[in-house]
mmCIF file of C-alpha atoms and ligand atoms in Angstrom:
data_model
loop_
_atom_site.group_PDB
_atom_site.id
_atom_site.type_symbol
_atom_site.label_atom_id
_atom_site.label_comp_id
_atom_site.label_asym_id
_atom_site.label_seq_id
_atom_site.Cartn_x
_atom_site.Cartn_y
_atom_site.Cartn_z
ATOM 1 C CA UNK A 1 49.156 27.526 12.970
ATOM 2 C CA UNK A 2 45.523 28.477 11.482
ATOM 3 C CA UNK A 3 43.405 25.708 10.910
ATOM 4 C CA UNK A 4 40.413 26.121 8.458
ATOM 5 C CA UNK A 5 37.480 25.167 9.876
ATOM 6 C CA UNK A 6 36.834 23.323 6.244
ATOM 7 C CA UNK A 7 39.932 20.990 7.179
ATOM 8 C CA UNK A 8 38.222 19.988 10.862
ATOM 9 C CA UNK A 9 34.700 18.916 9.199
ATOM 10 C CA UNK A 10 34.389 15.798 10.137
ATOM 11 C CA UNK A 11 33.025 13.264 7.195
ATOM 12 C CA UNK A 12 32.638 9.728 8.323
ATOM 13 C CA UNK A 13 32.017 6.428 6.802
ATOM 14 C CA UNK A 14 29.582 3.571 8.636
ATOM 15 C CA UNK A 15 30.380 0.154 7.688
ATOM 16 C CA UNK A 16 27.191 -0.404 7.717
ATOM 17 C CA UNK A 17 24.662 -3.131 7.069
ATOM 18 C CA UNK A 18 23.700 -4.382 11.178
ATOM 19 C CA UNK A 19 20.812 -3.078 13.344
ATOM 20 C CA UNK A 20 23.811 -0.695 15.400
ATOM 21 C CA UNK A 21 24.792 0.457 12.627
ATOM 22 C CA UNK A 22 21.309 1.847 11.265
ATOM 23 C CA UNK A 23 21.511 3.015 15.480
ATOM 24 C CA UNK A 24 24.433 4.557 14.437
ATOM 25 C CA UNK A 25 22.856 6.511 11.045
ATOM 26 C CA UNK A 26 20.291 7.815 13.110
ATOM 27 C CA UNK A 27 22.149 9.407 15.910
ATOM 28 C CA UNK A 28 24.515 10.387 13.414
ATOM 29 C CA UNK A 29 21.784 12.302 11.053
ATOM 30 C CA UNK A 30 20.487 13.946 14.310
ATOM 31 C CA UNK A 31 23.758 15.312 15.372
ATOM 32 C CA UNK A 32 23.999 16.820 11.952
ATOM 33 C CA UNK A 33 27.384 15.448 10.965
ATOM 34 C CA UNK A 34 28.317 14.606 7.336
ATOM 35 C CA UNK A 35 28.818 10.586 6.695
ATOM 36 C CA UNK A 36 28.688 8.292 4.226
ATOM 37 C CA UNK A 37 26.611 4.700 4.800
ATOM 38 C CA UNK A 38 27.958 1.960 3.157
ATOM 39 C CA UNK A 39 25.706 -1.881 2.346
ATOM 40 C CA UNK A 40 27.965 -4.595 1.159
ATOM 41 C CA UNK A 41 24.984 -5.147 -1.249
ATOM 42 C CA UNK A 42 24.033 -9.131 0.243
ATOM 43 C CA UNK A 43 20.058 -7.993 1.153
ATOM 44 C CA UNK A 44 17.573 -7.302 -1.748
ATOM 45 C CA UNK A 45 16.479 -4.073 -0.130
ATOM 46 C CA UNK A 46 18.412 -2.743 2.261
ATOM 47 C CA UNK A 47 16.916 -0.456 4.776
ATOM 48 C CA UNK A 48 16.368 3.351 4.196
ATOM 49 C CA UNK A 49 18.949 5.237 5.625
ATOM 50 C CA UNK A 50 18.563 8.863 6.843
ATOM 51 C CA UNK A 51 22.332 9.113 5.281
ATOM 52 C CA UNK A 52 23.516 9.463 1.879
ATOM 53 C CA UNK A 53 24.171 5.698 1.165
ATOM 54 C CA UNK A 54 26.164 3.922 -1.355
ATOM 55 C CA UNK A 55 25.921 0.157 -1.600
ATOM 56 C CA UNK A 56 28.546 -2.899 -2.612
ATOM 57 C CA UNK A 57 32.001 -3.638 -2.118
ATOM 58 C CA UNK A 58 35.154 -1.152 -2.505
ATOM 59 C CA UNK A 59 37.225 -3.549 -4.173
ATOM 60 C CA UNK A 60 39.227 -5.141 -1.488
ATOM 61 C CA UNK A 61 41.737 -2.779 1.073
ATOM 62 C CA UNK A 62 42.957 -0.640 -2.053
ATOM 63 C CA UNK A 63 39.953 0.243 -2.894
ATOM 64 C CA UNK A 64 38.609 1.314 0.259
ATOM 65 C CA UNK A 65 41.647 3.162 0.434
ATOM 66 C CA UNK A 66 40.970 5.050 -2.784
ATOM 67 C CA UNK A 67 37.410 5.573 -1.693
ATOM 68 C CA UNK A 68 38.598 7.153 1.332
ATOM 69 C CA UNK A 69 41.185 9.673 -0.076
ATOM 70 C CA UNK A 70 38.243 10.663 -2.778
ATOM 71 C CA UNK A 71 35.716 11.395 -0.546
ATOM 72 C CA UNK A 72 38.120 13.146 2.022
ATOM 73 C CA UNK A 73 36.472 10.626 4.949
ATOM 74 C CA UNK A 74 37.812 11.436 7.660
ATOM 75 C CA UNK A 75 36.725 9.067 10.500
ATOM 76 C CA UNK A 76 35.766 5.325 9.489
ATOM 77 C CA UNK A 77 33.161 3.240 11.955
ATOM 78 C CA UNK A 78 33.527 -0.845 11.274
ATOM 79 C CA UNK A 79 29.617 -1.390 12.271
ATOM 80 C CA UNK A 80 29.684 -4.774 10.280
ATOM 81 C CA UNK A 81 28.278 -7.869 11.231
ATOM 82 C CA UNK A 82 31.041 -9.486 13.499
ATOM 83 C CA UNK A 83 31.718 -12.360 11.098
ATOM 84 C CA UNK A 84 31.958 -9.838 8.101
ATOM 85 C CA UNK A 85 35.595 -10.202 9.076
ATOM 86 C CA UNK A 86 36.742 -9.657 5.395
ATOM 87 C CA UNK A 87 35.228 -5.969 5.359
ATOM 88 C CA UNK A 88 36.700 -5.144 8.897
ATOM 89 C CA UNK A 89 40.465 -6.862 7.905
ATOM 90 C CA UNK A 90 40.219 -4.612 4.752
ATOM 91 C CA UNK A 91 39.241 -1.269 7.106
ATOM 92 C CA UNK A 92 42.257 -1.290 9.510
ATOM 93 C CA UNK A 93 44.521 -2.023 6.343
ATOM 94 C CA UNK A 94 42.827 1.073 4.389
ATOM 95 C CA UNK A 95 42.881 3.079 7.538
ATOM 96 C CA UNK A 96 46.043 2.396 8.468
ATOM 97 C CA UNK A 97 47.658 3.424 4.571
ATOM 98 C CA UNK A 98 45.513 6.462 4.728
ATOM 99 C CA UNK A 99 45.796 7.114 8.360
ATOM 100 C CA UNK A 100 42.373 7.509 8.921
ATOM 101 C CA UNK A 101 40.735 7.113 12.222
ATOM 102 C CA UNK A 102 38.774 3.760 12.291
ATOM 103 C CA UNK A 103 36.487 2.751 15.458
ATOM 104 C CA UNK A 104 34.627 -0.987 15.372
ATOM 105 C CA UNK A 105 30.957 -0.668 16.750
ATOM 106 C CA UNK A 106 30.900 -4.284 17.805
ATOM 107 C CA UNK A 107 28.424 -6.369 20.698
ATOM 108 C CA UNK A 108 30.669 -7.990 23.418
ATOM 109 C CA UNK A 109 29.998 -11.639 22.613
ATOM 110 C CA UNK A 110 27.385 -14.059 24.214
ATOM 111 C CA UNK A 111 28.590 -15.827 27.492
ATOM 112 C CA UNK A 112 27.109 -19.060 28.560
ATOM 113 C CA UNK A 113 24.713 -19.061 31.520
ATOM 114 C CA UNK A 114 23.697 -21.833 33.896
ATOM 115 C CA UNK A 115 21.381 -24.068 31.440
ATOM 116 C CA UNK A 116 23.439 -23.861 28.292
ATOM 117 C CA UNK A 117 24.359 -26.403 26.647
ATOM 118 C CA UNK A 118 26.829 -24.956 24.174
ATOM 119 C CA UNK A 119 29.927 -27.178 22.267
ATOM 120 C CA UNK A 120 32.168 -24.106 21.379
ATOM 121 C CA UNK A 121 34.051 -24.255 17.891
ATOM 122 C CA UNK A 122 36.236 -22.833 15.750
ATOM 123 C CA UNK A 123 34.937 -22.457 12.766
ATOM 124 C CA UNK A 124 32.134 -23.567 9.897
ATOM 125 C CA UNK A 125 34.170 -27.116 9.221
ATOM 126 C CA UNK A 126 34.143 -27.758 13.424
ATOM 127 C CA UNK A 127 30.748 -26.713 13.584
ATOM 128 C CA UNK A 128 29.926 -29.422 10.704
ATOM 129 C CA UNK A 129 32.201 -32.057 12.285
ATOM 130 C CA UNK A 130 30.663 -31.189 15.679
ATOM 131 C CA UNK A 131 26.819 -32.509 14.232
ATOM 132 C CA UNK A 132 25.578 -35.960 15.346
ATOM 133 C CA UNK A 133 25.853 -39.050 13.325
ATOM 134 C CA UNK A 134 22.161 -40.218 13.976
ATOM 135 C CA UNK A 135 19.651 -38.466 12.115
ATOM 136 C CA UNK A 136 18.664 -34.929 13.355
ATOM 137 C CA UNK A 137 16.300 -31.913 12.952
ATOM 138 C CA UNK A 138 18.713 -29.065 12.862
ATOM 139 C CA UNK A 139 18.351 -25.305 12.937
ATOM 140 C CA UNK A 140 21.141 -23.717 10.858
ATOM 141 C CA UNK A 141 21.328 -19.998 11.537
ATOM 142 C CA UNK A 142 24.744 -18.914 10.055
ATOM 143 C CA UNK A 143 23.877 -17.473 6.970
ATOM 144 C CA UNK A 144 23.792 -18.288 3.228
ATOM 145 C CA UNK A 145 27.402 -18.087 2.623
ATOM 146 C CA UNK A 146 28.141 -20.674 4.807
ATOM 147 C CA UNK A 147 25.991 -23.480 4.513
ATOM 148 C CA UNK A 148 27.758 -25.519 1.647
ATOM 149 C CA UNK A 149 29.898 -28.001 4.082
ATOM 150 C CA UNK A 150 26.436 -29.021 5.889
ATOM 151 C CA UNK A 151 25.926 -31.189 2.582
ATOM 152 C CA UNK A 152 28.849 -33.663 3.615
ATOM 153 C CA UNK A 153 25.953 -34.783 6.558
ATOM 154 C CA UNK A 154 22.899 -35.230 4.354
ATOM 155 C CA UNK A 155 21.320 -38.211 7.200
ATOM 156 C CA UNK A 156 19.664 -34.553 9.286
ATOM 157 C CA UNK A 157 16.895 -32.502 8.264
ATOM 158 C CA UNK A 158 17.899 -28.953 8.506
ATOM 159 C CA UNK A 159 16.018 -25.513 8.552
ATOM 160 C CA UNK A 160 17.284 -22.394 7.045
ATOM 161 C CA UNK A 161 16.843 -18.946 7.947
ATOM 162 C CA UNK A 162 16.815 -16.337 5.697
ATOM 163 C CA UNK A 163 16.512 -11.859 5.097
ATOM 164 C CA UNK A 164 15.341 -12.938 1.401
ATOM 165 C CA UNK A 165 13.808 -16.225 -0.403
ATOM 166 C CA UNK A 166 16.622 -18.191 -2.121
ATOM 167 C CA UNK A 167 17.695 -17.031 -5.734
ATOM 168 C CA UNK A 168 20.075 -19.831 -6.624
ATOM 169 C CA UNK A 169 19.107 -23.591 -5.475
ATOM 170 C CA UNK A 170 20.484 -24.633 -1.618
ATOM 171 C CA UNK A 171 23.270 -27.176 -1.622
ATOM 172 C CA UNK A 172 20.605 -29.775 -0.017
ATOM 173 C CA UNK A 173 17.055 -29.710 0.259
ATOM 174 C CA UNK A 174 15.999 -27.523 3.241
ATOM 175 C CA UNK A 175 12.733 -25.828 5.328
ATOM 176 C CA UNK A 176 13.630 -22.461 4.356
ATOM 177 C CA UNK A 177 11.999 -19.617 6.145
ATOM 178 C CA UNK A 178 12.119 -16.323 4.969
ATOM 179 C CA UNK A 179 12.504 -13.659 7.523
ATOM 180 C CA UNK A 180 14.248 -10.568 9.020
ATOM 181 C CA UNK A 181 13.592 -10.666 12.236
ATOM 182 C CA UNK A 182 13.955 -9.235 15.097
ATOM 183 C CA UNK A 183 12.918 -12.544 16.160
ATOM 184 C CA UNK A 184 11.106 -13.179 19.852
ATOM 185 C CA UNK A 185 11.616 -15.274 22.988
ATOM 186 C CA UNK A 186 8.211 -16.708 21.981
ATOM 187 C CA UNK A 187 8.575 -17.003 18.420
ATOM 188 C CA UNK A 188 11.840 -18.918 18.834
ATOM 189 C CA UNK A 189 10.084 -21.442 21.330
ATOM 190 C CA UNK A 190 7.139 -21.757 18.880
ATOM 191 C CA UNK A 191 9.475 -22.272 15.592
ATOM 192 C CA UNK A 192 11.656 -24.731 17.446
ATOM 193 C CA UNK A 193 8.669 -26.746 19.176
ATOM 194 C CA UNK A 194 6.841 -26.955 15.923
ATOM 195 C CA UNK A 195 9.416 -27.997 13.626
ATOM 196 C CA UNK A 196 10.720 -30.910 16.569
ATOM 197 C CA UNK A 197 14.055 -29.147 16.682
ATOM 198 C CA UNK A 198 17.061 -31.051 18.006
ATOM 199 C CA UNK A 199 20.376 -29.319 17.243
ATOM 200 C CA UNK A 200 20.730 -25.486 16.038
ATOM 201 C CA UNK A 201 24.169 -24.024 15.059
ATOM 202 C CA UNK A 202 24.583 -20.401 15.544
ATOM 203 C CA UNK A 203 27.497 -17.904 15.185
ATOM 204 C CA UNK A 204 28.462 -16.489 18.235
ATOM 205 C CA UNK A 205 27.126 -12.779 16.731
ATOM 206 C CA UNK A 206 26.102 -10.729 20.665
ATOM 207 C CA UNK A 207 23.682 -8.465 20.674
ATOM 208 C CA UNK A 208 19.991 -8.804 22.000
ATOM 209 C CA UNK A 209 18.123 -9.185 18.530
ATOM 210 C CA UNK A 210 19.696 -12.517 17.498
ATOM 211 C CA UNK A 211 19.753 -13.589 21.678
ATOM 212 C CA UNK A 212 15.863 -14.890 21.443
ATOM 213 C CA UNK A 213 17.005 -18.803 19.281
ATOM 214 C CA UNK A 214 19.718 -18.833 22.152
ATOM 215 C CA UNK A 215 17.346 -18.385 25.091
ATOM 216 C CA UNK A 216 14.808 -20.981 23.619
ATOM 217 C CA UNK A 217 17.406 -23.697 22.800
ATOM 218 C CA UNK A 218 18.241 -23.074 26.820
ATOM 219 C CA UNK A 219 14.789 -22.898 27.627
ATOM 220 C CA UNK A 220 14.347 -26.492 25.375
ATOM 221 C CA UNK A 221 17.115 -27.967 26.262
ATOM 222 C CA UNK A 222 18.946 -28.114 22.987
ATOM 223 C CA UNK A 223 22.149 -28.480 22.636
ATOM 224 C CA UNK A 224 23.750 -25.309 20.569
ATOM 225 C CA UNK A 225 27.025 -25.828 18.266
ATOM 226 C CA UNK A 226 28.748 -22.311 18.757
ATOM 227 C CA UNK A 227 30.740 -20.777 15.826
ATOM 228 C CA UNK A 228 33.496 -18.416 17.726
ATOM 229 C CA UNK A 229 33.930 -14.592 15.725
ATOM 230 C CA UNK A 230 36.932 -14.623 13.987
ATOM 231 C CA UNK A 231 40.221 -13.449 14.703
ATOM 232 C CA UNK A 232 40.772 -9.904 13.636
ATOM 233 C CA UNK A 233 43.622 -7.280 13.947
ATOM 234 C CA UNK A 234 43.896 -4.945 17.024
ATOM 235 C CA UNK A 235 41.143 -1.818 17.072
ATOM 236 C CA UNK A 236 40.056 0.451 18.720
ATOM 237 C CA UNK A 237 36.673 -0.570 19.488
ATOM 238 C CA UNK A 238 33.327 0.152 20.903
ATOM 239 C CA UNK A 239 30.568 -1.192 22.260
ATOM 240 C CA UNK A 240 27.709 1.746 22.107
ATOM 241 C CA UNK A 241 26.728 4.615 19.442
ATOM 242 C CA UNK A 242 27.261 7.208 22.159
ATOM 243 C CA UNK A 243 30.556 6.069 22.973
ATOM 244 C CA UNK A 244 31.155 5.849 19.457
ATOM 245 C CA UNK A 245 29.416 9.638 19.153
ATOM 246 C CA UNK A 246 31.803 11.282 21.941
ATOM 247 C CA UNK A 247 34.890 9.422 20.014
ATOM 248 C CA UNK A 248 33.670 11.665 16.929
ATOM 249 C CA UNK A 249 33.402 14.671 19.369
ATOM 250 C CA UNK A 250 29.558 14.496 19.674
ATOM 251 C CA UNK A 251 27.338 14.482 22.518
ATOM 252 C CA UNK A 252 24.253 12.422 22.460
ATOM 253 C CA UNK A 253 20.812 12.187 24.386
ATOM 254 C CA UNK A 254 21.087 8.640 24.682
ATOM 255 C CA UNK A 255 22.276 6.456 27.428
ATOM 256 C CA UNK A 256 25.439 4.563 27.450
HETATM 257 N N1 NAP B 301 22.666 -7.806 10.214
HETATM 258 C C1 NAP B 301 23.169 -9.032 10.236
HETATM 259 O O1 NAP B 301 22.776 -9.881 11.010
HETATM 260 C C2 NAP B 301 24.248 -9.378 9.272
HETATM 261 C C3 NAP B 301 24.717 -10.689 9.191
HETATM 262 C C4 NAP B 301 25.733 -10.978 8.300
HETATM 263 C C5 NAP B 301 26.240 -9.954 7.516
HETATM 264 N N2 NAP B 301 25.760 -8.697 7.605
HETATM 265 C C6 NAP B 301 26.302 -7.585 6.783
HETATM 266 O O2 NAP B 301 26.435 -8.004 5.462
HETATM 267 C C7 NAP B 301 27.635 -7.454 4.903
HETATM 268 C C8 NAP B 301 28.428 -8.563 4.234
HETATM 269 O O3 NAP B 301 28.818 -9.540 5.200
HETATM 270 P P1 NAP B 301 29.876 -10.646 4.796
HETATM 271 O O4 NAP B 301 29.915 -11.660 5.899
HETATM 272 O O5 NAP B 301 29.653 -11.101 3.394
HETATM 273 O O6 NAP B 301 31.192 -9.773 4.883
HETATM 274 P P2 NAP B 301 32.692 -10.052 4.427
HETATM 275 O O7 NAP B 301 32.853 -11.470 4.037
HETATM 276 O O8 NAP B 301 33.564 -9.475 5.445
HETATM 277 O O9 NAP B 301 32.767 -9.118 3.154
HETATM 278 C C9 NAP B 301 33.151 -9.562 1.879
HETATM 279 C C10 NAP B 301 33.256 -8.360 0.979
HETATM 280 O O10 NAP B 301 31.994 -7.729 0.819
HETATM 281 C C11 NAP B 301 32.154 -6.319 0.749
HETATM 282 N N3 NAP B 301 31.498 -5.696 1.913
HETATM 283 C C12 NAP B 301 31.119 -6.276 3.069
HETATM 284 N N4 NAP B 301 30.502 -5.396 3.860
HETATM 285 C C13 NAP B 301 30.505 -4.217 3.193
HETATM 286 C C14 NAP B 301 29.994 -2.924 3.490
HETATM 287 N N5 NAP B 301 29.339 -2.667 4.629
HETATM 288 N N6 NAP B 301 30.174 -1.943 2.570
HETATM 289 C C15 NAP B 301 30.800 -2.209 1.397
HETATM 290 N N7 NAP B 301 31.304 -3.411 1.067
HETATM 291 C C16 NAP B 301 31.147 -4.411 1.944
HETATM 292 C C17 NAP B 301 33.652 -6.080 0.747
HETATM 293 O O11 NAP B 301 34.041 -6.147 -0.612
HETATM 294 P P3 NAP B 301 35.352 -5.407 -1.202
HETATM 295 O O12 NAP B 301 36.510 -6.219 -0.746
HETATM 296 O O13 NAP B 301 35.106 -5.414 -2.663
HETATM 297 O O14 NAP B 301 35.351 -4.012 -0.614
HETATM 298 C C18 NAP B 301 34.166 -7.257 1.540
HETATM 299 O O15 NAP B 301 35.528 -7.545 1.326
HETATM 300 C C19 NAP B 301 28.361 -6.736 6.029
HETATM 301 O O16 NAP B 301 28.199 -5.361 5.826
HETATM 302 C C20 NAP B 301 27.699 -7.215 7.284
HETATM 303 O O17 NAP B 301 27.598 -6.211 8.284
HETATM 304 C C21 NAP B 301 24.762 -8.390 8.470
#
């Protein structure tokens, strides 16, 4: 059978909105392929894409599944954060009614090392129930969304980090700082030594940018509570653009 080469373009869609997936965007503009970035709209100014780029949400699985019939996408890449585990639940659903291709980009998770002091939970609530009852100086990186149950232990003092200042008041009164990172080794050190850290609370997110608060809680001696990913559907996944470039047929000049 003759196949028009129209019907083998590829057009792909990055679930987008994490430093791999702006990775992604790049390689993906330089191999000349035709793809779609999407932002779930959370950051005030998202970064520039080289990408046509379209920002918020689809409207739950449905609605990516619309999206993806009108736009004739043809290969999906879940490059989401890896708690955004609504967006990725909703992409094998739509991918799977549409048959579309769908790859996760995702960072194998950190693994303790000799010096850690980690207690592993669950969840937000276990992280919360996990906090001292004495008075503490806690570093809550875990994002906005989720720092509501923290209230229910009011006895610490906790710091906040932030992409963008606050638009609505916090749940509690906080040291908020407002940054994007990437955040360093040393910076971590100097953040946690001046504000007399004791406890931080992280989400087990991978990856080497977000790896520096880890390494200086070790380096400190701090004990970490860490929030395990979620539980998400079988995928095919990846851990690298270029694997994720030779899945959509492309060679790349990087390494693996
Ligand atoms: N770089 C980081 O460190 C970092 C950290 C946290 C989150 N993020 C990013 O922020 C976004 C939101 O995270 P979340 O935890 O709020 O996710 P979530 O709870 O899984 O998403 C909630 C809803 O937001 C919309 N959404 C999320 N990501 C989207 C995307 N890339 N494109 C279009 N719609 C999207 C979807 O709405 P509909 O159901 O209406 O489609 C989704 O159902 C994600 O894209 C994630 O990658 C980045």
């Amino acid at each position: 059978m003759m196949v028009s080469q129209e019907s083998d373009k590829i057009r792909a869609l990055i679930l987008g909105g994490t430093a791999d997936a702006n990775l992604l965007a790049a390689e993906i503009a330089r191999a000349g392929l035709d793809a779609v970035y999407s932002y779930g709209g959370r950051t005030r100014a998202p970064a520039d894409q080289p990408l046509p780029t379209r920002i918020g949400g689809f409207g739950g699985a449905g609605g990516l599944a619309g999206y993806i019939r009108d736009e004739r996408i043809t290969h999906v890449i879940d490059a989401t954060h890896p708690f955004a585990a609504g967006m990725s639940r909703n992409a094998v659903a739509a991918c799977m009614e549409t048959g579309t291709p769908l790859i996760a980009l995702e960072r194998a998770p950190w693994a303790r090392v000799p010096g850690d002091n980690w207690i592993e939970v669950a969840d937000v609530s276990a992280a919360v129930a996990a906090l001292p009852g004495a008075p503490a100086n806690i570093l809550l990186a875990i994002g906005r969304q989720h720092i509501a149950p923290f209230a229910t232990k009011p006895q610490h003092a906790y710091t906040l980090r932030f992409v963008d200042p606050p638009e609505a008041p916090l749940p509690f009164a906080a040291d908020v700082i407002v940054s994007r990172g990437p955040f360093t080794h040393e910076g971590e050190l100097e953040m946690m030594r001046t504000r007399g850290i004791h406890w931080i609370v992280a989400r087990n997110s991978g990856g080497d940018g977000a790896r520096a608060k880890i390494d200086a809680a070790r380096m400190l001696g701090l004990p970490v509570i860490m929030i395990a990913r979620p539980e998400l559907p079988d995928r095919q996944s990846a851990e690298s653009v270029t694997e994720v470039m030779r899945w959509l047929g492309h060679r790349t000049c990087l390494g693996a």
